[in-house]
Coordinates of C-alpha atoms in Angstrom, one line a residue:
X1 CA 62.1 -29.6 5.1
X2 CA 63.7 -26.5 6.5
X3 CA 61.4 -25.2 9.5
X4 CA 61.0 -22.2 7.8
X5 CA 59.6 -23.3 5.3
X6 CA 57.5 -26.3 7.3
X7 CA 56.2 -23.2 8.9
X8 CA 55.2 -21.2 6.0
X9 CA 53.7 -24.6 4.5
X10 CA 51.9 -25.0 8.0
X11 CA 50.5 -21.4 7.5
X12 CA 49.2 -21.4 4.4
X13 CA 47.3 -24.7 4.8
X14 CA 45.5 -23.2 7.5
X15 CA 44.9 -20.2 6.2
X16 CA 43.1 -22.3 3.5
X17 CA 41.3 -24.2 5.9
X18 CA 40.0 -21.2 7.6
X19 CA 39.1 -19.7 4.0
X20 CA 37.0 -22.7 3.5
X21 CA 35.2 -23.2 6.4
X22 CA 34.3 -19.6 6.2
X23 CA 32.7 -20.1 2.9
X24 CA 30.9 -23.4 4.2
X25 CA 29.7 -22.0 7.4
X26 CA 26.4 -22.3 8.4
X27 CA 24.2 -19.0 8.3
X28 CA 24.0 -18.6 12.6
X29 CA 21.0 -20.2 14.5
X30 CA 18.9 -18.0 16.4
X31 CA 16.8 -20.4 19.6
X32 CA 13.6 -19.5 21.2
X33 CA 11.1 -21.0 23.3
X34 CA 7.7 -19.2 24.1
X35 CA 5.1 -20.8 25.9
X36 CA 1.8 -19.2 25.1
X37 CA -1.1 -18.5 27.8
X38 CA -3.9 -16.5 29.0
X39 CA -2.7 -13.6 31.7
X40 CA -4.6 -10.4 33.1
X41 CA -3.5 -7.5 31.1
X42 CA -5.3 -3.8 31.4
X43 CA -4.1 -1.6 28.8
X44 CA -7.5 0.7 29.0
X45 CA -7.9 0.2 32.9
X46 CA -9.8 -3.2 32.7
X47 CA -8.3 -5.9 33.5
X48 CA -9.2 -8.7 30.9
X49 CA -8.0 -12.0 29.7
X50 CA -4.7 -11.3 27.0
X51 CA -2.4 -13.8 25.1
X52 CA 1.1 -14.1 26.3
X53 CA 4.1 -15.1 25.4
X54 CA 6.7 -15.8 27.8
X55 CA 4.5 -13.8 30.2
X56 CA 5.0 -10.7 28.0
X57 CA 2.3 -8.8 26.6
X58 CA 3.4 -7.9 23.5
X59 CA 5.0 -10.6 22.7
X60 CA 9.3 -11.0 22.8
X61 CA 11.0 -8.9 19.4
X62 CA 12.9 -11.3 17.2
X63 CA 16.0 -9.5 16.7
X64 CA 18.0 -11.1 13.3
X65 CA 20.1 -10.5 11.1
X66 CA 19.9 -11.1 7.2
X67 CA 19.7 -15.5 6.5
X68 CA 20.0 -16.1 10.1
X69 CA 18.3 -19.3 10.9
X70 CA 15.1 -18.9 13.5
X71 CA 13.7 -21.9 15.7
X72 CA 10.8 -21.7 17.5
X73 CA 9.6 -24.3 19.7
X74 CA 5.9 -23.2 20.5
X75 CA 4.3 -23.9 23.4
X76 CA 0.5 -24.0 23.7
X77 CA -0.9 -23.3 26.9
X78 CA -4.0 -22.3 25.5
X79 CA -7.5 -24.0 25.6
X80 CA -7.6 -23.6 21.9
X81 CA -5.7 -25.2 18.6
X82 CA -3.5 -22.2 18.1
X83 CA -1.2 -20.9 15.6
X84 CA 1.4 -18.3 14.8
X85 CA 2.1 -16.6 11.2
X86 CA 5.1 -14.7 10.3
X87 CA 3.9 -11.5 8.8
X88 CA 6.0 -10.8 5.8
X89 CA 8.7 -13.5 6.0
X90 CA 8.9 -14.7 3.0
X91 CA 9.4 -18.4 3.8
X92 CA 11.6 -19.1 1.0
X93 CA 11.3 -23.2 -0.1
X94 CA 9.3 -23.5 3.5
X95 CA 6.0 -22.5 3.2
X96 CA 5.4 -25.8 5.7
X97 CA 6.8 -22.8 8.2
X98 CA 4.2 -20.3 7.3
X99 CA 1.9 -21.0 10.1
X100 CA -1.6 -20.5 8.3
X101 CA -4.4 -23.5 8.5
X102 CA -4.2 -23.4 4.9
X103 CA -0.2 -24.8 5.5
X104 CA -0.6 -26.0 8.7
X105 CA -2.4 -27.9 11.5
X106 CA -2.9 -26.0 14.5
X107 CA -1.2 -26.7 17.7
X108 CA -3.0 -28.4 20.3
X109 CA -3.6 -27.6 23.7
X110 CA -1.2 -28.4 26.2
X111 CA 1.3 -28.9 23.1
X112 CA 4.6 -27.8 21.4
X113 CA 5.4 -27.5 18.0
X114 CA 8.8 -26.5 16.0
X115 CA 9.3 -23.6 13.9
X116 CA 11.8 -23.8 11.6
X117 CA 13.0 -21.3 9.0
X118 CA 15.6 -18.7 7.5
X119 CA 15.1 -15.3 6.8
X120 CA 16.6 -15.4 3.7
X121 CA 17.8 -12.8 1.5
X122 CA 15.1 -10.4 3.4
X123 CA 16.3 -7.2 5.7
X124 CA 13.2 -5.1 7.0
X125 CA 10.4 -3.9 9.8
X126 CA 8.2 -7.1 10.4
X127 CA 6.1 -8.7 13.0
X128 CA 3.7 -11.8 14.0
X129 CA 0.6 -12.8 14.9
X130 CA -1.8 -15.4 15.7
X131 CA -3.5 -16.6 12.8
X132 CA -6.4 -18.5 14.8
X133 CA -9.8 -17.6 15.0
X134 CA -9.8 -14.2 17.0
X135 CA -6.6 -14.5 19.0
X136 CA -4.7 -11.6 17.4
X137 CA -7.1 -9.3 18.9
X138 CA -6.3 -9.6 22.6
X139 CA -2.3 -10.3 21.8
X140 CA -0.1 -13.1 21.0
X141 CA 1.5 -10.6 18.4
X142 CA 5.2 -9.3 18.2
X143 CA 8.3 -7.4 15.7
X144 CA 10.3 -9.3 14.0
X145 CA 13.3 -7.0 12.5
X146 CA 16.1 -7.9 10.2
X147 CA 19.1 -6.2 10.2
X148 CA 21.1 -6.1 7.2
X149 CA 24.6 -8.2 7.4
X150 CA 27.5 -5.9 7.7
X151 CA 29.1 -6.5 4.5
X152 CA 26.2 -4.7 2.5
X153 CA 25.8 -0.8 2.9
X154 CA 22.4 1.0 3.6
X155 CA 21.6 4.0 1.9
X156 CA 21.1 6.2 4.9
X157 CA 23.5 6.7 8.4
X158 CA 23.5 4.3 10.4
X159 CA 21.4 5.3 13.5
X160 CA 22.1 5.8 17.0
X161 CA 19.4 3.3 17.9
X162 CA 16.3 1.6 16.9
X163 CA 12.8 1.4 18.5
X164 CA 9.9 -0.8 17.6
X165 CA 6.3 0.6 18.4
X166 CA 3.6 -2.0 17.6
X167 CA 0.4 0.1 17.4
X168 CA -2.9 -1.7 17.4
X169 CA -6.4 -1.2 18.2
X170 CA -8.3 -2.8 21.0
X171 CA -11.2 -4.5 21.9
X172 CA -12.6 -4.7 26.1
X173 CA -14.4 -7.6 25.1
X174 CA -12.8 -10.8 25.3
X175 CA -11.9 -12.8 21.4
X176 CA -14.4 -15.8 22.5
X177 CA -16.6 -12.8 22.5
X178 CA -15.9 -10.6 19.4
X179 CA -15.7 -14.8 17.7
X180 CA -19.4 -15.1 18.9
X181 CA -20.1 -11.5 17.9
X182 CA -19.4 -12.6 13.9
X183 CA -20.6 -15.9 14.2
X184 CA -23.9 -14.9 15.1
X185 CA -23.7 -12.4 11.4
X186 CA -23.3 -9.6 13.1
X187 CA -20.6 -7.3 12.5
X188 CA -18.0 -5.8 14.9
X189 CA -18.1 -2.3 16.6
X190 CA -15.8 0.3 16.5
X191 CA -12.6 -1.0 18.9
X192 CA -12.5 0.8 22.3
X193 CA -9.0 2.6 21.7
X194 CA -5.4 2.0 20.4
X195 CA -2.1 1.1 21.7
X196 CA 1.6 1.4 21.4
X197 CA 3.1 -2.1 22.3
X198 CA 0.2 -2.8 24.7
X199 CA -0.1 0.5 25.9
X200 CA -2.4 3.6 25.9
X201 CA -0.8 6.8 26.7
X202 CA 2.1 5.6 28.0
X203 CA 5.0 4.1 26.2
X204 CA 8.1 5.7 26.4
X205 CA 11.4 5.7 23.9
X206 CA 14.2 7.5 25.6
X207 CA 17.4 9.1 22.7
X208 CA 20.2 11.6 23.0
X209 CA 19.2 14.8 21.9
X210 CA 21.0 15.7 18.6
X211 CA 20.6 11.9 17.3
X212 CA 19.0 10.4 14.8
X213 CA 16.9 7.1 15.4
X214 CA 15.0 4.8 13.7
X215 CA 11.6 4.5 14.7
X216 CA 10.2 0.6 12.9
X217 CA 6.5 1.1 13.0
X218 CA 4.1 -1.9 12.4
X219 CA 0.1 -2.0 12.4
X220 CA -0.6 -4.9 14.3
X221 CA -4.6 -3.9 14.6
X222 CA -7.3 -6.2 13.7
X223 CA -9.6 -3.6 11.5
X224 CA -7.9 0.2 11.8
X225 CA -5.7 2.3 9.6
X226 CA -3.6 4.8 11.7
X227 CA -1.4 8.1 10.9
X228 CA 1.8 8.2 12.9
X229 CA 3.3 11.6 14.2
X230 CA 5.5 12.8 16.4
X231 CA 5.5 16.0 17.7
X232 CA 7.7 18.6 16.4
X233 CA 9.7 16.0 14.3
X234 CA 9.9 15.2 11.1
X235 CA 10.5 11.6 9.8
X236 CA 12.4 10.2 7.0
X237 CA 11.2 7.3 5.3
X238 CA 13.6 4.7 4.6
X239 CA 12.0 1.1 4.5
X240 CA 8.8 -0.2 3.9
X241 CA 8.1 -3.8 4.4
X242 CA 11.8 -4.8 3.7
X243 CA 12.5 -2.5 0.6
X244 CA 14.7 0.9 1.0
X245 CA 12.9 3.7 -0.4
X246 CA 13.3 6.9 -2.0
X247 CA 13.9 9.5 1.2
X248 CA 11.0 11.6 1.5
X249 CA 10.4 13.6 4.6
X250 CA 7.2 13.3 6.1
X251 CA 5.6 15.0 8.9
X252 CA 2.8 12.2 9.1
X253 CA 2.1 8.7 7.8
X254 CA -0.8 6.3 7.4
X255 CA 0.2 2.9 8.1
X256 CA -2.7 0.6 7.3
X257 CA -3.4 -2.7 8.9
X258 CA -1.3 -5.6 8.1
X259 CA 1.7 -2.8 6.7
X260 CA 5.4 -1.3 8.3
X261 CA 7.6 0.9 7.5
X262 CA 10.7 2.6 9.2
X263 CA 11.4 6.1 9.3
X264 CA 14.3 8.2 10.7
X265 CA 13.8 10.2 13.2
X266 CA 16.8 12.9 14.3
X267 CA 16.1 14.7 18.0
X268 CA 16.4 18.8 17.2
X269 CA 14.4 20.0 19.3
X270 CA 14.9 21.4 23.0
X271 CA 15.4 19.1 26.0
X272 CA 11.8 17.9 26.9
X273 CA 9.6 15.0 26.2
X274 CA 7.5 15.2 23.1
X275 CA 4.3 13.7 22.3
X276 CA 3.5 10.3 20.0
X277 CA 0.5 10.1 18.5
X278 CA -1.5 7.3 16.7
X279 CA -4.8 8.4 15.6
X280 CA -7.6 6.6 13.3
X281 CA -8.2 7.1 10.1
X282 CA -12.3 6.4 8.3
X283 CA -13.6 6.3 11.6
X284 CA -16.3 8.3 13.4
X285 CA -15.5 8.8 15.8
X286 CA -12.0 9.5 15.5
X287 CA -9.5 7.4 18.3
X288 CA -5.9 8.0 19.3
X289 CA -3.4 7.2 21.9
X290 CA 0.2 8.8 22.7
X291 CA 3.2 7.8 23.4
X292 CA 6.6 9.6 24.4
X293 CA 9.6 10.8 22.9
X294 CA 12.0 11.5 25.9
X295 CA 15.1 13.2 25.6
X296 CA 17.6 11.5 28.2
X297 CA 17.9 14.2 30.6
X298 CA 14.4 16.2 30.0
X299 CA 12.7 17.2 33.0
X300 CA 10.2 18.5 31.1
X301 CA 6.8 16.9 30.6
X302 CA 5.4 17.0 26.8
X303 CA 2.4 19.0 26.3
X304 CA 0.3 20.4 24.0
X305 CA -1.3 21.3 21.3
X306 CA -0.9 17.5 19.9
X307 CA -0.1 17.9 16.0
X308 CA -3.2 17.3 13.9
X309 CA -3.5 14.5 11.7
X310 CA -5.8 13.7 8.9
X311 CA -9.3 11.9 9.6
X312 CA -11.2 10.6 6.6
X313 CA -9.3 12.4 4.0
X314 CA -9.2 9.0 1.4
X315 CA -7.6 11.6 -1.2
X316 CA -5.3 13.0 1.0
X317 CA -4.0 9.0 1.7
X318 CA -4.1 8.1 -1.7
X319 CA -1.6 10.9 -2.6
X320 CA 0.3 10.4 0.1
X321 CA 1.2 6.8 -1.0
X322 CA 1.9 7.5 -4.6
X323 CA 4.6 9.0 -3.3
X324 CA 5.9 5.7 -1.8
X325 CA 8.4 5.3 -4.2
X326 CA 11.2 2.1 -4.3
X327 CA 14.9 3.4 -4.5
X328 CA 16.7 2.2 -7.6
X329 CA 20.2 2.8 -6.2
X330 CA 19.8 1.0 -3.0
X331 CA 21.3 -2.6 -1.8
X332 CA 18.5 -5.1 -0.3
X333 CA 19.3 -8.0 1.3
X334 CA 22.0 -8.4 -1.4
X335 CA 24.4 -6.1 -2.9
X336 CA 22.7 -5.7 -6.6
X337 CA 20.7 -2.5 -6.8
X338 CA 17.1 -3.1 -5.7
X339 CA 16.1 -1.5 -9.1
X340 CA 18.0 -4.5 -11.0
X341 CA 15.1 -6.4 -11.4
X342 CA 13.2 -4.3 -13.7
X343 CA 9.5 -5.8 -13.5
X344 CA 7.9 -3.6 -15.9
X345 CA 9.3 -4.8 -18.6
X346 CA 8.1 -8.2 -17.4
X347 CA 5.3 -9.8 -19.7
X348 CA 2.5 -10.8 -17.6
X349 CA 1.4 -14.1 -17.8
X350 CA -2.4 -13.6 -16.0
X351 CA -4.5 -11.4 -14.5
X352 CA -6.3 -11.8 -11.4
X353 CA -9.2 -9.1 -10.9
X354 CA -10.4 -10.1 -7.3
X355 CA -13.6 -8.2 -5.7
X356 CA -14.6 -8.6 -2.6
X357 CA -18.2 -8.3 -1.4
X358 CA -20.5 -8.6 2.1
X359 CA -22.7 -11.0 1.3
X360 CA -25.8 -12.9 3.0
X361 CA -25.1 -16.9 3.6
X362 CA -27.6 -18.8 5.6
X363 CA -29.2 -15.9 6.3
X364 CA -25.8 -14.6 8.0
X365 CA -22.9 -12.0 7.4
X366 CA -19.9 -13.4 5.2
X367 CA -18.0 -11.7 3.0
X368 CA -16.4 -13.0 -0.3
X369 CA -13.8 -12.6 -3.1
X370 CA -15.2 -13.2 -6.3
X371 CA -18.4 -15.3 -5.1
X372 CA -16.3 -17.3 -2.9
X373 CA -16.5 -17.5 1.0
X374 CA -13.2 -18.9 2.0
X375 CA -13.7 -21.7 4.8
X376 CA -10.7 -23.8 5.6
X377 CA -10.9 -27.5 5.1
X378 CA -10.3 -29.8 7.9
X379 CA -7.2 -30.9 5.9
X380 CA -4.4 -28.1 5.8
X381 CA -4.3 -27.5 1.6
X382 CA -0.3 -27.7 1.2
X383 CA -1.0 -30.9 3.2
X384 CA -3.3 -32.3 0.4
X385 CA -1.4 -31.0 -2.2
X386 CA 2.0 -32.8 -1.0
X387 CA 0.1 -36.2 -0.2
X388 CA -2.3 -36.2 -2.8
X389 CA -5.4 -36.4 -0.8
X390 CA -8.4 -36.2 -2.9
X391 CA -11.8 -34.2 -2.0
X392 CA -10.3 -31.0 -0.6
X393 CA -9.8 -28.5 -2.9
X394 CA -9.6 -28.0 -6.9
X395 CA -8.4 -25.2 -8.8
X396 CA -11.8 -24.6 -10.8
X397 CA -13.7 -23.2 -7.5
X398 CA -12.9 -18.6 -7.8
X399 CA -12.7 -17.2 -11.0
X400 CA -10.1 -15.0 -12.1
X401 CA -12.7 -11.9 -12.8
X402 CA -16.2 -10.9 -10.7
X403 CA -19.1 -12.3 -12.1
X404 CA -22.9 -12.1 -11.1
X405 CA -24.6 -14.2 -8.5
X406 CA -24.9 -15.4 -5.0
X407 CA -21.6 -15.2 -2.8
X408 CA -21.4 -19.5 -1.9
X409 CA -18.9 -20.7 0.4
X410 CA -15.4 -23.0 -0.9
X411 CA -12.2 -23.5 -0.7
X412 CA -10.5 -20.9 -3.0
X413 CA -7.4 -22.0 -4.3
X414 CA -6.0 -20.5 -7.5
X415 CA -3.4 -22.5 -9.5
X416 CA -0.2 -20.8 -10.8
X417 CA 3.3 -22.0 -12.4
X418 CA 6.5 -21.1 -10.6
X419 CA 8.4 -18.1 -11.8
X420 CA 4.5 -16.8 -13.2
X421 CA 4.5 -13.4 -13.6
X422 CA 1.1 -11.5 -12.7
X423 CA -1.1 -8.5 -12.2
X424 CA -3.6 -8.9 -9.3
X425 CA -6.4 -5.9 -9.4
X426 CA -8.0 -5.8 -6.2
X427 CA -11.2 -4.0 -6.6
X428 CA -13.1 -2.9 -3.5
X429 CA -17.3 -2.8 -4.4
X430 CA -17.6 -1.4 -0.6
X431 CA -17.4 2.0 1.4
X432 CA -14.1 1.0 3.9
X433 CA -10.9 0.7 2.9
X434 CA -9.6 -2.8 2.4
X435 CA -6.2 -4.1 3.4
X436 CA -4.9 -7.4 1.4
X437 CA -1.8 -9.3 2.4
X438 CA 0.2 -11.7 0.5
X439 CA 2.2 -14.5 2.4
X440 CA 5.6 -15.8 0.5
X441 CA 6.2 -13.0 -1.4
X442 CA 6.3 -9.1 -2.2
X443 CA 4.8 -7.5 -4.8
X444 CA 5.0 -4.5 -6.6
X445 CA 2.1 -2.1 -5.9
X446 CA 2.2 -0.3 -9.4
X447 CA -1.8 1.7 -8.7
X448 CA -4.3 3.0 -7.0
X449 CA -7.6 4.7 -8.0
X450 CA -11.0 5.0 -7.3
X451 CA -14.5 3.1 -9.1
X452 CA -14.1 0.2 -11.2
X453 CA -10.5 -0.9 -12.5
X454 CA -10.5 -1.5 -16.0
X455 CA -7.3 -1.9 -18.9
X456 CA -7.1 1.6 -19.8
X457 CA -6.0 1.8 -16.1
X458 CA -3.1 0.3 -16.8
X459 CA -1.5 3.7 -18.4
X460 CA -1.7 5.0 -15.1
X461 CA 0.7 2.5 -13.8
X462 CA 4.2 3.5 -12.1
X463 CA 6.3 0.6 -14.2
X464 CA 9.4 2.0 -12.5
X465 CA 10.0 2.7 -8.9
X466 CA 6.9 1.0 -7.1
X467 CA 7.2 0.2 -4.0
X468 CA 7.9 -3.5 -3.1
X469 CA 5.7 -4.6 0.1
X470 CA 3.9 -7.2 1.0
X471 CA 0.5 -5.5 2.2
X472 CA -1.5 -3.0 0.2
X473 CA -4.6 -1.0 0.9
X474 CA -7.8 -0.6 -1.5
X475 CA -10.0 2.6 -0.6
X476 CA -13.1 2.7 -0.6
X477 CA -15.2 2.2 -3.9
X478 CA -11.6 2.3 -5.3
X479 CA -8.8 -0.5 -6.8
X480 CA -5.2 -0.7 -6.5
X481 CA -2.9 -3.0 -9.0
X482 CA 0.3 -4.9 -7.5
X483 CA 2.4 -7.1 -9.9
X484 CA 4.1 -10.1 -8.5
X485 CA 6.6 -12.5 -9.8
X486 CA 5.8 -16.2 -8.1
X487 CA 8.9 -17.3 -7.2
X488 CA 8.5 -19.0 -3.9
X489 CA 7.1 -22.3 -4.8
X490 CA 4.2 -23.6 -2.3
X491 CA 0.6 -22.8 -1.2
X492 CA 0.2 -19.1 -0.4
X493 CA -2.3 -17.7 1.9
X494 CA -3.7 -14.4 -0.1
X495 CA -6.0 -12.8 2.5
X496 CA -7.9 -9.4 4.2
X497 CA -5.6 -8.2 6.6
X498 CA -8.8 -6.9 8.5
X499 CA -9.1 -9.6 10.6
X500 CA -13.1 -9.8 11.0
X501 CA -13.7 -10.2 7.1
X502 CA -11.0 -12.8 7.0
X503 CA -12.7 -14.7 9.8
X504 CA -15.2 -14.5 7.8
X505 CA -14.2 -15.3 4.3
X506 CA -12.3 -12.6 2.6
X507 CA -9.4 -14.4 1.7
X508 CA -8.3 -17.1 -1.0
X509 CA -4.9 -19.6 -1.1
X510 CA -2.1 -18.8 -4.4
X511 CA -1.0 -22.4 -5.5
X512 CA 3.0 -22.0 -6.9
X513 CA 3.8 -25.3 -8.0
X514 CA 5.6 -27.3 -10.9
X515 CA 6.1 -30.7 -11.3
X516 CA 9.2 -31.0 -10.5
X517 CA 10.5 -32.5 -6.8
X518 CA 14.1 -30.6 -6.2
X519 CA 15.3 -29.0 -2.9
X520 CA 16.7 -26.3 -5.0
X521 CA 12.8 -24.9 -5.0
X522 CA 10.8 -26.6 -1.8
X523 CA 12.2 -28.2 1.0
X524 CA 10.1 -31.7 1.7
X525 CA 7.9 -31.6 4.3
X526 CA 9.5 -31.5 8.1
X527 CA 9.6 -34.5 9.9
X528 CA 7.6 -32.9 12.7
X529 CA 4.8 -31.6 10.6
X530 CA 1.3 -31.9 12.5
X531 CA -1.1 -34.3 10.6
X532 CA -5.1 -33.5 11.2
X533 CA -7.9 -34.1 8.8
X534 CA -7.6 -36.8 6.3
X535 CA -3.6 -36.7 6.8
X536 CA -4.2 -38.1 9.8
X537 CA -5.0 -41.5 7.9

């Protein structure tokens, strides 16, 4: 063989090679280690006992990229079982991942446990958060953001930078506290003030004036709704809870607990700092914190008058987030148009109608979901499920509509087929605004209203461009109807994203399951899993 020829022959077998490895490449691994304890932290001027990770209050922002590959090896330096939950990951095939004690054991003390999952096919604003007893409230809680991969567009410029702002409330008492505070039927006060990543009044984000950045906004809070502002900007909406949507232009937004969105953000305005401000929303009285926009250069400290926001104003809110719209046009995760999947032409297959109620049992607070007061088994559900332990749940326990009588506790559980395709109703009885979150999956919010949800409702439904999240709010006395296609096989925590009625019972598991064992729809359980309860044996 001539050499030129060896040569080309050489080329082109690596050339096909290099092609194939490409196309059989792992997605990339991302490592992290966070050791979890107690530290001093003083974000209203008194210094009290916070949850770390890594010795950072918040915790570290996981920083991905569309189907990278995340481990996390926990460590638990707590004196507590303790466990973290990925808000809004979907968790496909791995709900063993999904870090809720209806999926998993808790960590012990003086412990480690593995995370392992992908964030596949997802792009968006996310976070995490302990999902034990009361930790959330004094930290423990992060962003988790997924960049989308290169080779898929987004439907806006891409920005000169990105910040994160985690705004919560907060609580001076301790969680061992505010735990004994509901234990003993009482309910919670009104939390001592907000923050913006573990700060009040003093987080700053630095950009260029003449820029435009995206600002990725999560409520973190335990029980608050907040409006986000900034001072003498507008923002553009662009994401919510990893869907693109259409591109209004707001000059406030209410972000309720549990939700995120992204907006962008473009500095106009002369060289100064400008004022951030999170404020409450149903509260009396109201609360707020601010933050700082800085343009690099400004010597020029922001001042007043703050922009108002809205206070109780539940119509105001309600308007606001009809106009939460998905855009049709737009890649997601992968290059078909998010409007592709056109759900309201979907027939639905059942109907959940889920109230929830405070209720009196033992002669203390709970509150319940269609008569049922959710209290976790010692045995992790999914757990039971996969080893087919007897005794700790059933699918006949909640009801798929209200009806009368005393609120008892159980283990709710509702049973569902894979690739089911359903309407949930959530219908609030009370005078706050609910917040419900749905693990595995996103769902369509299609409604809102006020009083009692019945079928004629359902010509009031946006069967079109609904926005795609995975949190949505009920106000008060009111309903609001989501569709959801259950694609994610496994056990699916369904749940108040107010953390107090949660605690307390406000939340239920979705069973996705057929009966057939393939990888192609659920990995088997990992071979670290934690075993507690009747696993054990």
């Amino acid at each position: 063989m001539r050499p030129t020829i060896f040569l080309h022959f050489l080329v082109g077998i690596l050339v096909s090679l290099s092609a194939f490895c490409i196309i059989n490449a792992e997605d990339p691994y991302l490592y992290y280690t966070w050791t979890v304890t107690y530290g001093l932290v003083s974000p209203l001027g008194i210094p009290q006992k916070g949850i770390l990770i890594n010795g950072q209050f918040p915790g570290p922002t996981i920083e991905a990229v569309t189907n990278d590959n995340i481990i996390v090896n926990v460590i638990n330096k707590l004196d507590e079982p303790f466990l973290i939950t990925w808000n809004g990951i979907k968790q496909r095939k791995t709900t063993w991942q999904d870090g809720v004690l209806g999926t998993n054991c808790p960590i012990p003390p003086n412990t480690n446990w593995t995370y392992k999952f992908q964030a596949k096919d997802q792009i968006g604003t996310f976070n995490y958060f302990p999902s034990t007893k009361l930790h959330r409230a004094v930290g423990g809680f992060g962003g988790f953001n997924i960049a989308h991969r290169s080779v898929i567009a987004v439907p806006y410029p891409i920005p000169a930078g990105e910040f994160t702002l985690l705004v919560s409330d907060w609580y001076k008492n301790s969680h061992k506290v505010l735990q004994q505070t509901l234990d003993s039927g009482k309910t919670l006060p009104l939390p001592d003030g907000l923050l913006i990543n573990g700060h009040h009044k003093s987080a700053i984000f630095t950009g260029e004036k003449g820029k435009t950045y995206k600002f990725r906004v999560s409520n973190v809070g335990i029980a608050t709704s907040i409006n986000f502002r900034i001072q003498g900007h507008t923002m553009t909406l662009v994401e919510v809870e990893g869907a693109h949507t259409l591109q209004e232009v707001y000059e406030s937004l209410d972000v309720h607990p549990g939700q995120s969105v992204a907006v962008l953000v473009t500095l106009h305005g002369s060289l100064k700092d400008y004022f951030i401000i999170a404020s409450s929303r149903f509260t009396k009285p109201i609360l707020a914190t601010t933050g700082y926009l800085r343009y690099a250069g400004s010597n020029t400290p922001a001042s007043g008058p703050l922009p108002i926001g809205p206070t109780y104003h539940i119509h105001w809110s309600m308007k606001q987030a009809r106009t939460i719209r998905l855009n049709l046009t737009a890649n997601a995760a992968r290059p078909n148009p998010q409007g592709s999947f056109h759900y309201g032409t979907i027939p639905i297959v059942r109907r959940l109608v889920l109230a929830n109620t405070a209720a009196k049992i033992g002669g203390k607070l709970r509150y319940a979901v269609n008569k049922i007061s959710y209290v976790d088994p010692a045995t992790p559900l999914k757990l039971a499920d996969w080893l087919n332990i007897p005794g700790v749940f059933n699918l006949d326990t909640i009801k798929d509509t209200p009806t009368p009588g005393p609120a008892v506790f159980g283990a709710s559980v509702v049973g569902t087929t894979l690739h089911d395709f359903v309407e949930i109703v959530f219908q609030n009885t009370e005078p706050t605004l609910q917040s419900w979150h749905l693990d595995g999956n996103s769902f369509y919010v299609v409604g809102y209203g006020s009083g009692n949800w019945t079928p004629d409702m359902r010509r009031r439904y946006n069967l079109v461009d609904g926005v795609s999240r995975h949190t949505v709010q009920v106000y008060p006395t009111g309903w609001s109807a989501v569709l959801v296609s259950l694609d994610n096989k496994g056990m699916w925590n369904l749940r108040s994203a107010i953390w107090s009625r949660r605690y307390l019972g406000q939340q239920l598991y979705v069973r996705v399951w057929n009966n057939e064992h393939s990888l192609f729809t659920e990995n088997d359980m990992p071979l670290n899993a934690l075993l507690c309860g009747k696993a054990k044996h």
